[in-house]
XYZ file of C-alpha atoms in Angstrom:
255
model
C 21.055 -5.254 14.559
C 22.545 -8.634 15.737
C 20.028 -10.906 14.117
C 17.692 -10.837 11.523
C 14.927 -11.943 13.616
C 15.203 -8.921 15.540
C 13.295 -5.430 14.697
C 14.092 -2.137 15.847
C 11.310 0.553 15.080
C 12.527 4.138 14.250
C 11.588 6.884 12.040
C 14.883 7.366 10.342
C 14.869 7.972 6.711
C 17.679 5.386 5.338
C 17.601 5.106 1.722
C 15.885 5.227 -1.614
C 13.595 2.147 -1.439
C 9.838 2.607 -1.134
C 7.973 -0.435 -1.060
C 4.446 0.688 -1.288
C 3.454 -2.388 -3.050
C 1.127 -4.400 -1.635
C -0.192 -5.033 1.873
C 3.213 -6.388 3.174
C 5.813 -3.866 1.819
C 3.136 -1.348 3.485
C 2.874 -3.021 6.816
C 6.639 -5.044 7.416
C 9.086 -3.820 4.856
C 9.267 0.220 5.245
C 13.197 0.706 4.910
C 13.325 3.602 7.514
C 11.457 1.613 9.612
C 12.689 -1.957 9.755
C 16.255 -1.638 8.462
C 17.437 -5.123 9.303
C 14.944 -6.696 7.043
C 16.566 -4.984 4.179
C 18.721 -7.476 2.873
C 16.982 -10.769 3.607
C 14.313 -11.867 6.089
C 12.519 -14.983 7.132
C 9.029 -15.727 7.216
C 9.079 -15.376 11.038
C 10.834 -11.988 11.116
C 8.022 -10.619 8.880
C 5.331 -11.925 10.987
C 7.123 -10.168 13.627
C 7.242 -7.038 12.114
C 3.602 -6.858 11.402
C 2.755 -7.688 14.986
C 5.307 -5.562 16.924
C 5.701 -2.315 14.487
C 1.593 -1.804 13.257
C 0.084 -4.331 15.863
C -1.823 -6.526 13.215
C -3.249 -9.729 14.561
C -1.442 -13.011 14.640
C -4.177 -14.764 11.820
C -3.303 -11.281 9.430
C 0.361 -11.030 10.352
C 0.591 -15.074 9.394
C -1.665 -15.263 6.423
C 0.284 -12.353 4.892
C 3.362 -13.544 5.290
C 2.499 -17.238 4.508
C 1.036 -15.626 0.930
C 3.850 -13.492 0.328
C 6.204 -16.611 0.531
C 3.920 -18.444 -1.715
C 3.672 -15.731 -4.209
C 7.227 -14.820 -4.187
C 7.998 -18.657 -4.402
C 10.860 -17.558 -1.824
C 10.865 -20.168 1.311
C 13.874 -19.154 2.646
C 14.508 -15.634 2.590
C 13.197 -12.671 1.309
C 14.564 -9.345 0.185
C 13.145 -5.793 0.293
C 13.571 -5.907 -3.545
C 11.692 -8.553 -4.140
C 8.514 -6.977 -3.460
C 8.903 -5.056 -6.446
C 9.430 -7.888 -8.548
C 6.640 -7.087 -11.296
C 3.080 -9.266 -11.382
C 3.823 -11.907 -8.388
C 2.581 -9.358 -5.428
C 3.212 -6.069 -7.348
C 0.576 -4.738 -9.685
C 0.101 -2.368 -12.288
C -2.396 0.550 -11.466
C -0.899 1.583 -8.150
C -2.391 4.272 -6.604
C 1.361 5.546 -5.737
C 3.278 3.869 -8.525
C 4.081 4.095 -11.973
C 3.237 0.999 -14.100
C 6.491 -1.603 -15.051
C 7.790 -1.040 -17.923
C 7.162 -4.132 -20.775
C 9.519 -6.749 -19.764
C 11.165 -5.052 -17.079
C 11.499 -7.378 -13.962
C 11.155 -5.032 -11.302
C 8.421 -1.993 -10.494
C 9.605 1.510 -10.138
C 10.668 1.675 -6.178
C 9.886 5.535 -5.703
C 6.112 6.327 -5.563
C 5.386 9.338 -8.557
C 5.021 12.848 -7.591
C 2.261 13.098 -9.889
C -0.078 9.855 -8.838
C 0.850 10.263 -5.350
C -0.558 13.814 -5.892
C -3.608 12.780 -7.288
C -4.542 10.526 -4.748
C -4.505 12.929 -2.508
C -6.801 15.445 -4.236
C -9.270 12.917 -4.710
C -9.488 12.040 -1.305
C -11.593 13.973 1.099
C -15.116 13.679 -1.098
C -17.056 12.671 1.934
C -14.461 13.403 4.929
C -12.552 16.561 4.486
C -9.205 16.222 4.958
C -9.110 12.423 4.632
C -9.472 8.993 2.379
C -12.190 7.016 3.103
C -12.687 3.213 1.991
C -15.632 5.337 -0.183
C -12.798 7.876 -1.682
C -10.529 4.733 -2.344
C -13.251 2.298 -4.320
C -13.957 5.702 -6.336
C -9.922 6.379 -7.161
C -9.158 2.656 -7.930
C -11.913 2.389 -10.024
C -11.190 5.377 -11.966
C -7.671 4.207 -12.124
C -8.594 0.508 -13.315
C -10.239 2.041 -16.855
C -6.874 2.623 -17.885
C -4.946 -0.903 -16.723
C -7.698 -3.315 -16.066
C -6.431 -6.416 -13.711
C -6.831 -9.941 -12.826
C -8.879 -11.485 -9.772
C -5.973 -11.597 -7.605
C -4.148 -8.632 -8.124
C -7.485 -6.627 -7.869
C -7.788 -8.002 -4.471
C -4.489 -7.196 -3.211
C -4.935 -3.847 -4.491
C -8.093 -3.500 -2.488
C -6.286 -5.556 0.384
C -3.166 -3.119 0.670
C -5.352 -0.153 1.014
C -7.528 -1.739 3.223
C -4.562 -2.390 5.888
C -2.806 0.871 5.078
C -5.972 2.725 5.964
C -7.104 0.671 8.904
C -4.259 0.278 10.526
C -2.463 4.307 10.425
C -6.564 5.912 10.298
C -6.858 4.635 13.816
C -10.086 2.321 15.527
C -12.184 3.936 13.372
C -10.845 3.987 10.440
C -13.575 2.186 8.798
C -15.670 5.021 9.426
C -13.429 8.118 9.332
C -10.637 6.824 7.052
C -6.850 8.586 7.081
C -5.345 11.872 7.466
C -4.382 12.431 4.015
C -1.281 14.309 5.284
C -0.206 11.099 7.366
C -0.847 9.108 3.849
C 1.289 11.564 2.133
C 4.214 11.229 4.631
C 3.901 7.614 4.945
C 4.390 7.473 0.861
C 6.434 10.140 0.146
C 8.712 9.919 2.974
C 8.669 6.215 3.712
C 8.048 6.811 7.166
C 5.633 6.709 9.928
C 4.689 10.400 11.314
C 6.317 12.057 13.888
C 5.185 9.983 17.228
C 3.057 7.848 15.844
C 2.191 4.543 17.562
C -0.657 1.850 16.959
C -3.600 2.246 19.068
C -5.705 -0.680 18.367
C -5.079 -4.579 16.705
C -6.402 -4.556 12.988
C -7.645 -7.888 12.707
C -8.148 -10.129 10.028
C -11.579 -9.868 9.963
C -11.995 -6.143 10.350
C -9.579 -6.253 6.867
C -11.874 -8.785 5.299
C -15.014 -5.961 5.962
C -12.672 -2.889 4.981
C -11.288 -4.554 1.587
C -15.266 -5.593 1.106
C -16.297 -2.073 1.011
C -13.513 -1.333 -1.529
C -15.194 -3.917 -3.874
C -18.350 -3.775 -3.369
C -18.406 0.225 -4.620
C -16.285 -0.704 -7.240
C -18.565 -2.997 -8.485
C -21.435 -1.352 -8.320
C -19.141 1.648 -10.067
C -18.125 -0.708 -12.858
C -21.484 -2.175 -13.274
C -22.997 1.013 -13.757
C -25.380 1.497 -10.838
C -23.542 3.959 -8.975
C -21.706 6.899 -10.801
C -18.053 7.928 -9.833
C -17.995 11.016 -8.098
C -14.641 11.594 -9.978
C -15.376 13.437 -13.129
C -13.543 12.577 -16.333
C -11.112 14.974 -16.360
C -9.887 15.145 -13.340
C -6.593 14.780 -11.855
C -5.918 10.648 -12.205
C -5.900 11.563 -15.919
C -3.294 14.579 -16.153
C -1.474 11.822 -13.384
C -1.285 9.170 -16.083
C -0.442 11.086 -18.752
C 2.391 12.826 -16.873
C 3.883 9.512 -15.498
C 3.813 8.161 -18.633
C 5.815 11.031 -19.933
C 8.495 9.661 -16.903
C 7.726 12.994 -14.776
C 10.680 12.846 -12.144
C 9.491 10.275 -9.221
C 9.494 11.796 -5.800
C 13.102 11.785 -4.125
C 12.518 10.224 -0.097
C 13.728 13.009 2.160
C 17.031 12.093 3.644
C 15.819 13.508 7.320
């Protein structure tokens, strides 16, 4: 790559780093994906990315970036690794990722085997095979009795998902959700799948309706007038326990 302004989209697995982290790491920073923008990149370059490599609209791909740079307090450039850096954009009670240790500055990179598995199994409750907004409200929820968080990190937990599933789930992905197995890559592997390409602009305001779904189930979840369909004991709980026991994170293929 000759500048850092420039992004060339592949599918070649390059290194260790997953940044599955919030709604940008998801959407501009995949390693195997945008290589260049490992070491440093500019506000302009990730607006860029989120345009030309998942085809978000220009008000998302700007108001994402424009918050990252504000959160990160980085108006220059920005690293892959600093999207890990723990409580500015990066939250405890990933979906993918084990919590930071206390006084650690930086969030485990790798997503766990065991969480990532999880999430998976819980998926599929009302479309076989894939995560709804539905199956995502009733995971995070579950997952927030055990690391309860603030206003804004709740949102960009919502937010993240929100983008991950609308934009790889396809036009109607509000409705049908994601292929659970293209989830699963797209974590695990820190790739897109095999000939994937966007087929439709997620919009800002198609984002706002998705992450509004998220919230408004958890809510009514937390509030106690709707029950999770996630019993007790089910897998987010053996998850925990087993990531907290530092079960081996999953390794990124290196194909």
């Amino acid at each position: 790559m000759s500048s850092s302004n420039t992004v060339t989209i592949h599918h070649d697995h390059e290194g260790q780093f997953c940044p599955v982290v919030d709604a940008h790491a998801y959407c501009s920073h995949h390693k195997g994906e945008y290589p260049a923008m490992e070491k440093t990149s500019s506000i302009f370059s990730l607006i860029h990315a989120l345009r030309e490599g998942y085809r978000l609209s220009a008000p998302l791909a700007i108001l994402l970036s424009i918050g990252a740079v504000f959160i990160l307090g980085q108006f220059r450039k920005i690293s892959l690794a600093d999207f890990a850096r723990h409580d500015l954009i990066e939250h405890n009670a990933s979906l993918f990722h084990r919590n930071a240790r206390k006084g650690d500055e930086y969030a485990p990179r790798c997503p766990d085997c065991s969480l990532l598995k999880a999430t998976v199994h819980q998926g599929g409750h009302y479309k076989p095979g894939r995560i709804t907004l539905e199956d995502v409200a009733n995971i995070r929820a579950k997952r927030e009795l055990h690391d309860q968080l603030d206003f804004t990190h709740a949102e960009i937990a919502r937010g993240e998902m929100a983008i991950a599933i609308g934009v790889l789930g396809g036009p109607n992905a509000d409705k049908e959700g994601i292929d659970s197995e293209v989830l699963r890559t797209w974590v695990k592997d820190e790739r897109l799948p095999d000939g994937w390409k966007p087929d439709h602009t997620q919009g800002l305001y198609r984002t706002y309706k998705m992450a509004k779904v998220i919230r408004d189930r958890m809510n009514a979840i937390k509030s106690g007038e709707l029950k999770n369909v996630l019993d007790e004991g089910d897998a987010t709980e053996a998850a925990i326990k087993m990531a907290a026991a530092h079960e081996p994170q999953v390794a990124p293929s290196s194909g």
